[in-house]
Short mmCIF file of C-alpha atoms and ligand atoms in Angstrom, two decimals:
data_model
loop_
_atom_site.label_atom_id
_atom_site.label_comp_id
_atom_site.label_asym_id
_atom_site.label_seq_id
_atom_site.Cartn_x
_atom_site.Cartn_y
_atom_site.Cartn_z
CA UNK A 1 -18.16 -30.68 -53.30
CA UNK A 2 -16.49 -31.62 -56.78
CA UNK A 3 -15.69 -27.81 -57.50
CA UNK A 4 -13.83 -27.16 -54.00
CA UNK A 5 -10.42 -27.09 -55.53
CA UNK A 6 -11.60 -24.61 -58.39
CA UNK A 7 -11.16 -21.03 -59.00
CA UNK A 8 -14.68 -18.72 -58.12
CA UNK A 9 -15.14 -15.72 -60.10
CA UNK A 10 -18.45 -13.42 -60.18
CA UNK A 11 -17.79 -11.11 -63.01
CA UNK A 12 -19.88 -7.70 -62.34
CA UNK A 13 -21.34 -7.60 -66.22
CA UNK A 14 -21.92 -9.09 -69.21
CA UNK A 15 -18.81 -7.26 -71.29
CA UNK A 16 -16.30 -8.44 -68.18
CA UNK A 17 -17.92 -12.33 -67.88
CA UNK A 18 -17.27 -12.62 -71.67
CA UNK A 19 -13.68 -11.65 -71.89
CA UNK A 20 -13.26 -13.81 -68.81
CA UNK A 21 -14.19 -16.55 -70.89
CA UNK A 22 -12.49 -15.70 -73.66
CA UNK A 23 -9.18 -15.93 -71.85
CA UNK A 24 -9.83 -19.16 -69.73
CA UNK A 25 -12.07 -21.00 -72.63
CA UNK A 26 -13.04 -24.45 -71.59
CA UNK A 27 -11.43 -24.28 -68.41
CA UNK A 28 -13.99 -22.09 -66.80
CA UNK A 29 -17.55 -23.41 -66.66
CA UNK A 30 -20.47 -20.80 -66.65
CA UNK A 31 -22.54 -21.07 -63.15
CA UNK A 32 -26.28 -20.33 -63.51
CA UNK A 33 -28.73 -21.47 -60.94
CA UNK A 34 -26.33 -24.88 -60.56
CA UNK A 35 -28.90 -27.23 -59.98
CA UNK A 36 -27.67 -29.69 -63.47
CA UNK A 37 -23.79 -28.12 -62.91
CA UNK A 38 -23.84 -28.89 -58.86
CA UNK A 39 -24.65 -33.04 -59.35
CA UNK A 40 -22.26 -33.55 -61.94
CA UNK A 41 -19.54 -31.47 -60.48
CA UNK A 42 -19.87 -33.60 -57.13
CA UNK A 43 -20.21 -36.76 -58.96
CA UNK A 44 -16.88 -35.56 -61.07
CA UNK A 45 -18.62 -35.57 -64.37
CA UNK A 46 -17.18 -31.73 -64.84
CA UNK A 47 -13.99 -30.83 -62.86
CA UNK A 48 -13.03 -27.54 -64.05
CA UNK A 49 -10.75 -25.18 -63.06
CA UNK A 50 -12.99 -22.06 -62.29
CA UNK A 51 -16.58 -21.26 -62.48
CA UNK A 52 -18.10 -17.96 -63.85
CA UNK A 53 -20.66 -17.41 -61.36
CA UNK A 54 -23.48 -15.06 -63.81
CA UNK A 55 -25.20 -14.03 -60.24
CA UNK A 56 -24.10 -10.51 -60.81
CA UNK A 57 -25.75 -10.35 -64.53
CA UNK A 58 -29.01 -11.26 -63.36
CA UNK A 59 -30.39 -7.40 -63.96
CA UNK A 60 -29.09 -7.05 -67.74
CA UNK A 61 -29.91 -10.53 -68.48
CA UNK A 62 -33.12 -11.64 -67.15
CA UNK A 63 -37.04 -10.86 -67.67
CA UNK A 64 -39.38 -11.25 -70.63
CA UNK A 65 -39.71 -8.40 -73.51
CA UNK A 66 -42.56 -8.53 -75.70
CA UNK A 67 -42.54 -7.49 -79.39
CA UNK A 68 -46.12 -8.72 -80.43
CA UNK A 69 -44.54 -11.35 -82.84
CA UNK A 70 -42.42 -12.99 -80.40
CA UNK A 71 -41.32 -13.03 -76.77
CA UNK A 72 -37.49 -13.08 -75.93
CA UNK A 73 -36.78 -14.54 -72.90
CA UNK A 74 -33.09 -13.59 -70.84
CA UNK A 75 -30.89 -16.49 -69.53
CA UNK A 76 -31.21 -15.82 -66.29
CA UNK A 77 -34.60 -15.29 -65.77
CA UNK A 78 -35.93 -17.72 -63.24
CA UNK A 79 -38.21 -21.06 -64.38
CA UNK A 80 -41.10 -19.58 -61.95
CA UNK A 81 -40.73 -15.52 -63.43
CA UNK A 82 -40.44 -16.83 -67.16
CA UNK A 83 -43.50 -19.52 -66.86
CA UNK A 84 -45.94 -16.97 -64.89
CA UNK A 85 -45.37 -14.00 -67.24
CA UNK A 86 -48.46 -13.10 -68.36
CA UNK A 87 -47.71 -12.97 -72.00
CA UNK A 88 -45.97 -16.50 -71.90
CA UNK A 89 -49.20 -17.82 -70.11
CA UNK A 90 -51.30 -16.06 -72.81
CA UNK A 91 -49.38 -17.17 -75.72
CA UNK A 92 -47.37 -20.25 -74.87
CA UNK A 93 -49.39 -22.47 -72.30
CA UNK A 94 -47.24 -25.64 -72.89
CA UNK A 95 -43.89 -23.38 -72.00
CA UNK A 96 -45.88 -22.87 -68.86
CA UNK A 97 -46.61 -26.69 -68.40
CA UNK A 98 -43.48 -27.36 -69.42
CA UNK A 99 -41.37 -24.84 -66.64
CA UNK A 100 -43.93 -26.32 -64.09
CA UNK A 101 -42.99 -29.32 -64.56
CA UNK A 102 -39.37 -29.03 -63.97
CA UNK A 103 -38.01 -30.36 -60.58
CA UNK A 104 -40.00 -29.06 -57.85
CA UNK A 105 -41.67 -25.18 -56.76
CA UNK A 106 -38.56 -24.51 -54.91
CA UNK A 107 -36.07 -25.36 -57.94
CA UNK A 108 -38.19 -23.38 -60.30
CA UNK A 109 -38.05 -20.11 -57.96
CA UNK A 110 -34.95 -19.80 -56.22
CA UNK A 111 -32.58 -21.10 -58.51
CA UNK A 112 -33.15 -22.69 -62.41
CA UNK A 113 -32.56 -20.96 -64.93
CA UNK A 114 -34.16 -20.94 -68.59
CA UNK A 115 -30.40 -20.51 -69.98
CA UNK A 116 -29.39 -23.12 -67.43
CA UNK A 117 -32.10 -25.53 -68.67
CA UNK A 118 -31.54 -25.00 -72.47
CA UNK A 119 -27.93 -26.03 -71.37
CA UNK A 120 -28.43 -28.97 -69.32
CA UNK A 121 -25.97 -32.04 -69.94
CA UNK A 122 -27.74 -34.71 -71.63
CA UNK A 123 -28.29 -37.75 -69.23
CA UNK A 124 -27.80 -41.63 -69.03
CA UNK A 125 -28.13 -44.18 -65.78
CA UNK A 126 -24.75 -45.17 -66.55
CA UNK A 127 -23.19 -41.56 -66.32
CA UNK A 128 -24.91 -39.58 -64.09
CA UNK A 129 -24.13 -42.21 -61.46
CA UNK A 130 -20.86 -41.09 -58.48
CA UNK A 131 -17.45 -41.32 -59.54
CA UNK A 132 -17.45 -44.55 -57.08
CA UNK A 133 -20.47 -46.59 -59.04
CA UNK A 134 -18.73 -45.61 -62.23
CA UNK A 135 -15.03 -46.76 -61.23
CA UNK A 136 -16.58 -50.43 -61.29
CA UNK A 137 -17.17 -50.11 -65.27
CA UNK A 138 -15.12 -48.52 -67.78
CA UNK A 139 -15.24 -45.38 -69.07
CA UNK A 140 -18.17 -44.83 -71.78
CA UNK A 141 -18.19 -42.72 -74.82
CA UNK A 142 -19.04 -39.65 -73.04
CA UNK A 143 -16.11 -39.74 -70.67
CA UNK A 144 -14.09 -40.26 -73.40
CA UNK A 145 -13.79 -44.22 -73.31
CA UNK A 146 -14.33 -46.52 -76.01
CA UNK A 147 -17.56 -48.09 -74.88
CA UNK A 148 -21.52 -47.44 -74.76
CA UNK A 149 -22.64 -50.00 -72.01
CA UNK A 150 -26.17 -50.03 -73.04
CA UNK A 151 -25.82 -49.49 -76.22
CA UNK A 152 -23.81 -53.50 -76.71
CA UNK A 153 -20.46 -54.12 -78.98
CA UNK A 154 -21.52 -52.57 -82.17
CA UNK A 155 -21.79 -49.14 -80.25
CA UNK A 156 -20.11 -46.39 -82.08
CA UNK A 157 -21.27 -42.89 -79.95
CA UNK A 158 -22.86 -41.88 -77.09
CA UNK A 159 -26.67 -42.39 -77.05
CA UNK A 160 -27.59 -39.96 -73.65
CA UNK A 161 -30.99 -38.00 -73.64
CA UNK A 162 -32.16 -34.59 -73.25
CA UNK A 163 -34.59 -34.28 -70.64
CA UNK A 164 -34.61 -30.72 -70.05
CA UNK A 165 -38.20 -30.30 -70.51
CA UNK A 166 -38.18 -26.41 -71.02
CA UNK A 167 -36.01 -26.84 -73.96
CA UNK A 168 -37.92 -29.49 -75.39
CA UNK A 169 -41.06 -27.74 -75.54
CA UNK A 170 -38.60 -24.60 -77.00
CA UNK A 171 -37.89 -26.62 -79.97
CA UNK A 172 -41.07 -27.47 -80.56
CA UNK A 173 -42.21 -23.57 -80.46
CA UNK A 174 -39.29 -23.38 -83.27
CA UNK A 175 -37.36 -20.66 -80.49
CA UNK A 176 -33.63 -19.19 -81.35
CA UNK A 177 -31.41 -18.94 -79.06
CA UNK A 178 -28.61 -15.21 -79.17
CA UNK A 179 -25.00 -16.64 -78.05
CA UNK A 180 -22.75 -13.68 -77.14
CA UNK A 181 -18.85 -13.79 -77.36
CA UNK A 182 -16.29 -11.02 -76.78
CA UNK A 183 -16.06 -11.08 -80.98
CA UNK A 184 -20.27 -10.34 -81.04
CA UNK A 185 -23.26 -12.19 -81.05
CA UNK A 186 -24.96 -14.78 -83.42
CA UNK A 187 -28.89 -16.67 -83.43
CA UNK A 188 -28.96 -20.55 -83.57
CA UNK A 189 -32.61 -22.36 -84.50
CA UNK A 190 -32.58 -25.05 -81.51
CA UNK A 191 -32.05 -27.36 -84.40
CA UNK A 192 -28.77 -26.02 -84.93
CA UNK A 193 -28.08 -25.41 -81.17
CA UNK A 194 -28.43 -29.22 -80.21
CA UNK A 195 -25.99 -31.32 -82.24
CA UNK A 196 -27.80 -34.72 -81.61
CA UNK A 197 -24.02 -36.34 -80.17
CA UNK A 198 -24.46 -37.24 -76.94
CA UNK A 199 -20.40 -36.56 -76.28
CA UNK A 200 -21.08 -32.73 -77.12
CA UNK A 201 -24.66 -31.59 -77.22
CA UNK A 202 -24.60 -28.37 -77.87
CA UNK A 203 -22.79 -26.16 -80.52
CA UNK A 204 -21.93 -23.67 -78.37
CA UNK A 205 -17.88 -22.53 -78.23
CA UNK A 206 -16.00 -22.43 -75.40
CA UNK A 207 -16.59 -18.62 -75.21
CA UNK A 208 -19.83 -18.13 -75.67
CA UNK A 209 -22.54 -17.38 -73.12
CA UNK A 210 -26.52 -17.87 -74.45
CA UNK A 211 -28.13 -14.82 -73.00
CA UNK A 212 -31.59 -15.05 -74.55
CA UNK A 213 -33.96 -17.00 -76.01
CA UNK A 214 -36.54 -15.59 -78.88
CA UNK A 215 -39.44 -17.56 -78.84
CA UNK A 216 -42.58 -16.70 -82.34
CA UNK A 217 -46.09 -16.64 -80.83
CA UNK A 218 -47.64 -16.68 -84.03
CA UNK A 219 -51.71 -15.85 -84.15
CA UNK A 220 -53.92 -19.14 -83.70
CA UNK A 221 -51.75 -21.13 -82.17
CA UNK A 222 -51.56 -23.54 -79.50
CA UNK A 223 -48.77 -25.93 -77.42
CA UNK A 224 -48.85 -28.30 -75.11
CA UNK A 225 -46.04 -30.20 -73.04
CA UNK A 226 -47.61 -34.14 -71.84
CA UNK A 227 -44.32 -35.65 -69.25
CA UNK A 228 -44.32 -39.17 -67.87
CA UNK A 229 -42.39 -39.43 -65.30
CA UNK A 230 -41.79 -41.81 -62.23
CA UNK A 231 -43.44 -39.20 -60.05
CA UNK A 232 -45.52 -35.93 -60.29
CA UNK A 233 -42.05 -34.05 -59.11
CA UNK A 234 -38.22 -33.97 -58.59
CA UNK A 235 -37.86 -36.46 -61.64
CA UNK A 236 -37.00 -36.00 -65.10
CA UNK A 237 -38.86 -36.93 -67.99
CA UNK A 238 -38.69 -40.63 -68.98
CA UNK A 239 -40.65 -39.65 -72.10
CA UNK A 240 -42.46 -36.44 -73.25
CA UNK A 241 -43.57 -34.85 -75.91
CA UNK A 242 -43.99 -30.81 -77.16
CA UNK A 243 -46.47 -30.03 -79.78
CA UNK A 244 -47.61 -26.75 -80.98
CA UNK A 245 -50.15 -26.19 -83.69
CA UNK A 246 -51.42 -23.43 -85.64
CA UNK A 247 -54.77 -23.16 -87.16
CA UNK A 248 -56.52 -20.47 -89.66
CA UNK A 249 -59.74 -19.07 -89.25
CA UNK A 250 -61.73 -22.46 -90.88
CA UNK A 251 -59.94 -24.68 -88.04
CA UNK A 252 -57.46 -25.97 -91.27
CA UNK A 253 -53.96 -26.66 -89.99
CA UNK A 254 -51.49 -24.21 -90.80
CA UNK A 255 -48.59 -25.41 -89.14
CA UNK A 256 -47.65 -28.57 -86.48
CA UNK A 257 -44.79 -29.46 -84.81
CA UNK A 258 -44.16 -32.35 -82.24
CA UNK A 259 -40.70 -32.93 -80.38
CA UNK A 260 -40.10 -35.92 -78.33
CA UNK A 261 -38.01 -35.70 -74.89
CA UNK A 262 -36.09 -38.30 -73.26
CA UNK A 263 -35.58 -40.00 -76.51
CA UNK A 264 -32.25 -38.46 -77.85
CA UNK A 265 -29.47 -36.51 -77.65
CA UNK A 266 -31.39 -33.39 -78.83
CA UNK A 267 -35.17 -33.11 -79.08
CA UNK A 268 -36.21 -35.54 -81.29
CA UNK A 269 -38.17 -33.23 -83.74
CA UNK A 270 -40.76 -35.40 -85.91
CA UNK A 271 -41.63 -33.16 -88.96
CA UNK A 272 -42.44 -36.31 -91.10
CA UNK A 273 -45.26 -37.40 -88.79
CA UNK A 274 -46.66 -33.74 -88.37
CA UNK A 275 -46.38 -32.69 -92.20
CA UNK A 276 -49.45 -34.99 -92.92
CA UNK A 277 -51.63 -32.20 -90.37
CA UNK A 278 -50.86 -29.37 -92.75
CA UNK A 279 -54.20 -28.12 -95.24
CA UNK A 280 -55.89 -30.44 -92.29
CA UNK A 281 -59.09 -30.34 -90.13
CA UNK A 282 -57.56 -32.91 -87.84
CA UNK A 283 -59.74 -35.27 -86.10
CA UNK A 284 -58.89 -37.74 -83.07
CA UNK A 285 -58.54 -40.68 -86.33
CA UNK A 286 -56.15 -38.33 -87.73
CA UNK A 287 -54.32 -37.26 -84.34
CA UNK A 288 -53.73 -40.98 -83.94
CA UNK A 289 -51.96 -41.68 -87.14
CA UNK A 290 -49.54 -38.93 -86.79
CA UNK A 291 -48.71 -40.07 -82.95
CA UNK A 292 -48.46 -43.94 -84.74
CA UNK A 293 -46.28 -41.98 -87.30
CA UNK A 294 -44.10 -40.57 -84.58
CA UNK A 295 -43.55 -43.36 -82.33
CA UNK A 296 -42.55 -46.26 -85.34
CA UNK A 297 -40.02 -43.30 -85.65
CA UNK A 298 -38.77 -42.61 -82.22
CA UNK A 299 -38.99 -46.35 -81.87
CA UNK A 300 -35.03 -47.29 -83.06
CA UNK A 301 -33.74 -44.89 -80.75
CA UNK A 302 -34.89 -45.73 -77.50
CA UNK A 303 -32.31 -48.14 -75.71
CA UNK A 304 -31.78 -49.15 -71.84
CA UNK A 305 -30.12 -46.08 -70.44
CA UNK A 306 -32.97 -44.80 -67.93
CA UNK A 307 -34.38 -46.01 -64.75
CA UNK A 308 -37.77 -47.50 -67.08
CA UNK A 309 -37.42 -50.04 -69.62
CA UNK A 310 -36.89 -48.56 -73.06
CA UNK A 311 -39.68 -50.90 -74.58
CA UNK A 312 -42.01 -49.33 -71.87
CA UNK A 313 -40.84 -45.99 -72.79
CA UNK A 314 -41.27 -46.84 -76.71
CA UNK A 315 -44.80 -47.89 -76.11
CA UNK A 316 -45.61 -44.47 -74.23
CA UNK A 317 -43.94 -42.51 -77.24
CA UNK A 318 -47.59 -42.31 -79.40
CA UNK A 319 -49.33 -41.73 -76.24
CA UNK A 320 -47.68 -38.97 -75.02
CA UNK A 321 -47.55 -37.40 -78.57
CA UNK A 322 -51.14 -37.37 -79.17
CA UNK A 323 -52.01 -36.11 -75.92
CA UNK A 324 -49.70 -33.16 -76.60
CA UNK A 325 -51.27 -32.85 -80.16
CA UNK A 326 -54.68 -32.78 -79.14
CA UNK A 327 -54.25 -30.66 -76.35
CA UNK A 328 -52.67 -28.03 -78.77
CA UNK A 329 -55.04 -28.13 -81.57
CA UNK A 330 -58.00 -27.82 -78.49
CA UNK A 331 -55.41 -24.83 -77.65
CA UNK A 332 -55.62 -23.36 -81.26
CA UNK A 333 -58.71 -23.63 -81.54
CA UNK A 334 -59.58 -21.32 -78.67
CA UNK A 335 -57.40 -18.69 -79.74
CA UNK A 336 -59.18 -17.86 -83.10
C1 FAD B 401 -33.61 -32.47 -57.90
C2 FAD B 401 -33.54 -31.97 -59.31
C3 FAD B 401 -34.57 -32.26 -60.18
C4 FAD B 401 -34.53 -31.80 -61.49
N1 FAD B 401 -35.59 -32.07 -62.32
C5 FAD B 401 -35.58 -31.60 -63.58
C6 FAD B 401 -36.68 -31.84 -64.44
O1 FAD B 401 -37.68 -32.48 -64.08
N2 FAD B 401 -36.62 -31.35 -65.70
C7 FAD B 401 -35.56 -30.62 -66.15
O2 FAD B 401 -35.59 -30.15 -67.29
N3 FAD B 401 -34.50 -30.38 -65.36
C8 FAD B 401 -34.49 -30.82 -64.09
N4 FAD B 401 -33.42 -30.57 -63.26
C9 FAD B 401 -32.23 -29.90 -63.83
C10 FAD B 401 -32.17 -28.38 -63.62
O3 FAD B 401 -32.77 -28.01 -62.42
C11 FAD B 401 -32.82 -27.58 -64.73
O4 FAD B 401 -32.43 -28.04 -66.00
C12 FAD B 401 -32.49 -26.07 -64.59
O5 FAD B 401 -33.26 -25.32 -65.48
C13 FAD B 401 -31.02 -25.79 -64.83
O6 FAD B 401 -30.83 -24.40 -64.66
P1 FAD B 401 -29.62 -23.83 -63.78
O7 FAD B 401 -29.72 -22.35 -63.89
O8 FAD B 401 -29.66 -24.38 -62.42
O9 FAD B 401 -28.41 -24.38 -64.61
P2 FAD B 401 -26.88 -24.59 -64.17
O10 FAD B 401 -26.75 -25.84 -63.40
O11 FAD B 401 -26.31 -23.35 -63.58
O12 FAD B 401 -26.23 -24.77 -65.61
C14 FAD B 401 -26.50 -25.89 -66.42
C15 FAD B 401 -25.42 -25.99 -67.49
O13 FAD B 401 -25.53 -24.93 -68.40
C16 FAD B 401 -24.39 -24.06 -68.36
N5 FAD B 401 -24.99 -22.72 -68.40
C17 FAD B 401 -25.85 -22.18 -67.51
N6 FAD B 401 -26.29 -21.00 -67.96
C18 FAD B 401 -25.68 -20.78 -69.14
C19 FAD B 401 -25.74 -19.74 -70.11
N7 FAD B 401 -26.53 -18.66 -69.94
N8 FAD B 401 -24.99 -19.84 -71.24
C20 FAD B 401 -24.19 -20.92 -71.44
N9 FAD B 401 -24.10 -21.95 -70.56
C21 FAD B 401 -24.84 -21.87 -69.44
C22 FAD B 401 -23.64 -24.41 -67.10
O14 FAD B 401 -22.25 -24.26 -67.25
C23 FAD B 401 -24.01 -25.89 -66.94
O15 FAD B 401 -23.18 -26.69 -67.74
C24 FAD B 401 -33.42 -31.04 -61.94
C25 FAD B 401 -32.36 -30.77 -61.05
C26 FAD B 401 -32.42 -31.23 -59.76
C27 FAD B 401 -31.28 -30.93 -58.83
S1 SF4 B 402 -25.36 -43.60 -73.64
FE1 SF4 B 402 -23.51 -44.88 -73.52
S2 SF4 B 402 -21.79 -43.52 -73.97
FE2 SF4 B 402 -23.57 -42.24 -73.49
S3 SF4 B 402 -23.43 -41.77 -71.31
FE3 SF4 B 402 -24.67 -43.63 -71.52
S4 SF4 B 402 -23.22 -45.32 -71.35
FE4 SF4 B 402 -22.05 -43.47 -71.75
#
């Protein structure tokens, strides 16, 4: 195991886990559920020098509160509690499709975290790869190098992907996330929260700890979450896309918004495509254009860093985003 040699600590609340932090900083890694920390510690990706295990915070920061407006959702509430709360299934079906389709039944119980998810490293074939595969190249962007490998000798930054499909289908539903340090709290958009650079994806400090998420449920709306992926488990999203839509009482588009996964650093948030659906009765015809719209703009940003090739992935970019679109207007559309 990569984090053998490290310190363990299991602070016993949320006030003693954040001045823990505060004094060790970017030494200490927080320890959720550890299924994204575990891989990369053993592949060395991470080797810190302690881990903050949060298994004793569970109780003060986990479970779903509902304030009729919105539902905030604790870090540490399991995949499986947050997607089969009944107000999340109500009001958010594509959070539920998106939580169900994350690793397998067993991750999504026992062990991932919605916190741990919205904090997943970005990926890349070339990175998340042993410390042995990688000592035959040198070291990229992310590890601090000077090179991209995919990304050829013009490369300037890291170009990994987000494929953590519950946060993907958060930005989407235009969620906030609460970050708490020992010197208070503050509330990030997820637009803020992911910083786009593959090096350092999220703008998060060294001390702080995301304890909730705060996602609007506004009336007449729908969502969606459409994932390809090699198979129908265990594997992460080679591209997907998040829509939610809002609709008023004549079926006229209030408000749309489509995120694309496994394209870019951050979910890749399209509002230029979806602002043609506002004042809208939207129509397959219509549904198409936008997805067109989407994928011509996705399209520079896909290069070869997954296991499918990024021309394939490209092509599947409209697809998945009208799928998503339609199956959230259909989604509105019932609600009103
Ligand atoms: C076999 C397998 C398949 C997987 N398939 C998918 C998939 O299809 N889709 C997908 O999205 N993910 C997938 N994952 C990744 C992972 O399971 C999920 O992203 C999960 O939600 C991570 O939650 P966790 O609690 O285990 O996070 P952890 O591994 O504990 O933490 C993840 C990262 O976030 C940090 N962290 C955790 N909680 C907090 C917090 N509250 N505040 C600040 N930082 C925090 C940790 O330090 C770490 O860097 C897969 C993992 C495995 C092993
Ligand atoms: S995209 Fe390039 S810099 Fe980033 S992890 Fe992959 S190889 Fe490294």
């Amino acid at each position: 195991m990569g984090l053998k040699d490290c310190e363990y600590l299991a602070p016993s609340n949320l006030s003693e886990a954040l001045d823990l932090k505060a004094r060790l900083g970017a030494d200490a890694v927080w320890l959720a559920g550890g299924t994204d920390l575990m891989p990369r510690a053993r592949n060395k990706l991470v080797s810190p020098k302690a881990v903050i295990s949060l298994k004793n915070l569970v109780q003060e920061l986990s479970g779903v509160e509902d304030d009729g407006a919105e539902l905030k959702i604790g870090a540490l509430t399991s995949l499986e509690e947050a997607g089969a709360h009944q107000a999340v299934r109500d009001r958010l079906p594509g959070l539920v499709q998106a939580l169900k389709s994350i690793g397998a039944p067993t991750l999504q119980q026992r062990v991932g975290t919605m916190g741990g998810n919205l904090c997943a490293d970005t990926r890349c074939l070339y990175y998340n790869q042993s410390a042995f595969w990688r000592s035959g190249v040198a070291p990229c962007f992310k590890l601090g190098g000077e090179v991209c490998h995919p990304g050829g000798a013009t490369a300037d930054r890291c170009r990994s992907i987000c494929q953590a499909d519950g946060a993907i289908m958060l930005a989407a539903l235009d969620a906030r996330v609460s970050l708490a340090a020992g010197s208070g709290e503050r509330e990030l958009g997820l637009e803020e929260f992911f910083t786009g650079r593959g090096e350092e994806p999220l703008a998060m400090g060294p001390d702080e700890l995301l304890i909730n998420v705060k996602v609007p449920t506004p009336k007449g709306q729908g969502s969606a979450y459409c994932k390809l992926a090699a198979r129908k488990a265990i594997d992460y999203p080679l591209i997907s896309a998040a829509a939610a839509v809002s609709i008023d009482a004549d079926g006229v588009v209030a408000k749309a918004s489509l995120a694309l996964g496994g394209v870019f650093a951050a979910p890749l948030m399209l509002k230029d495509a979806t602002q043609a659906m506002k004042g809208q009765k939207c129509g397959p015809k219509e549904l198409e254009k936008v997805a067109r719209k989407a994928g011509s703009h996705a399209q520079p940003f896909f290069i070869e860093n997954q296991s499918a090739p990024a021309e394939w992935r490209a092509e599947m970019a409209p697809v998945v985003a009208k799928r998503a679109l339609s199956e959230a207007l259909a989604g509105a559309k019932g609600q009103i």
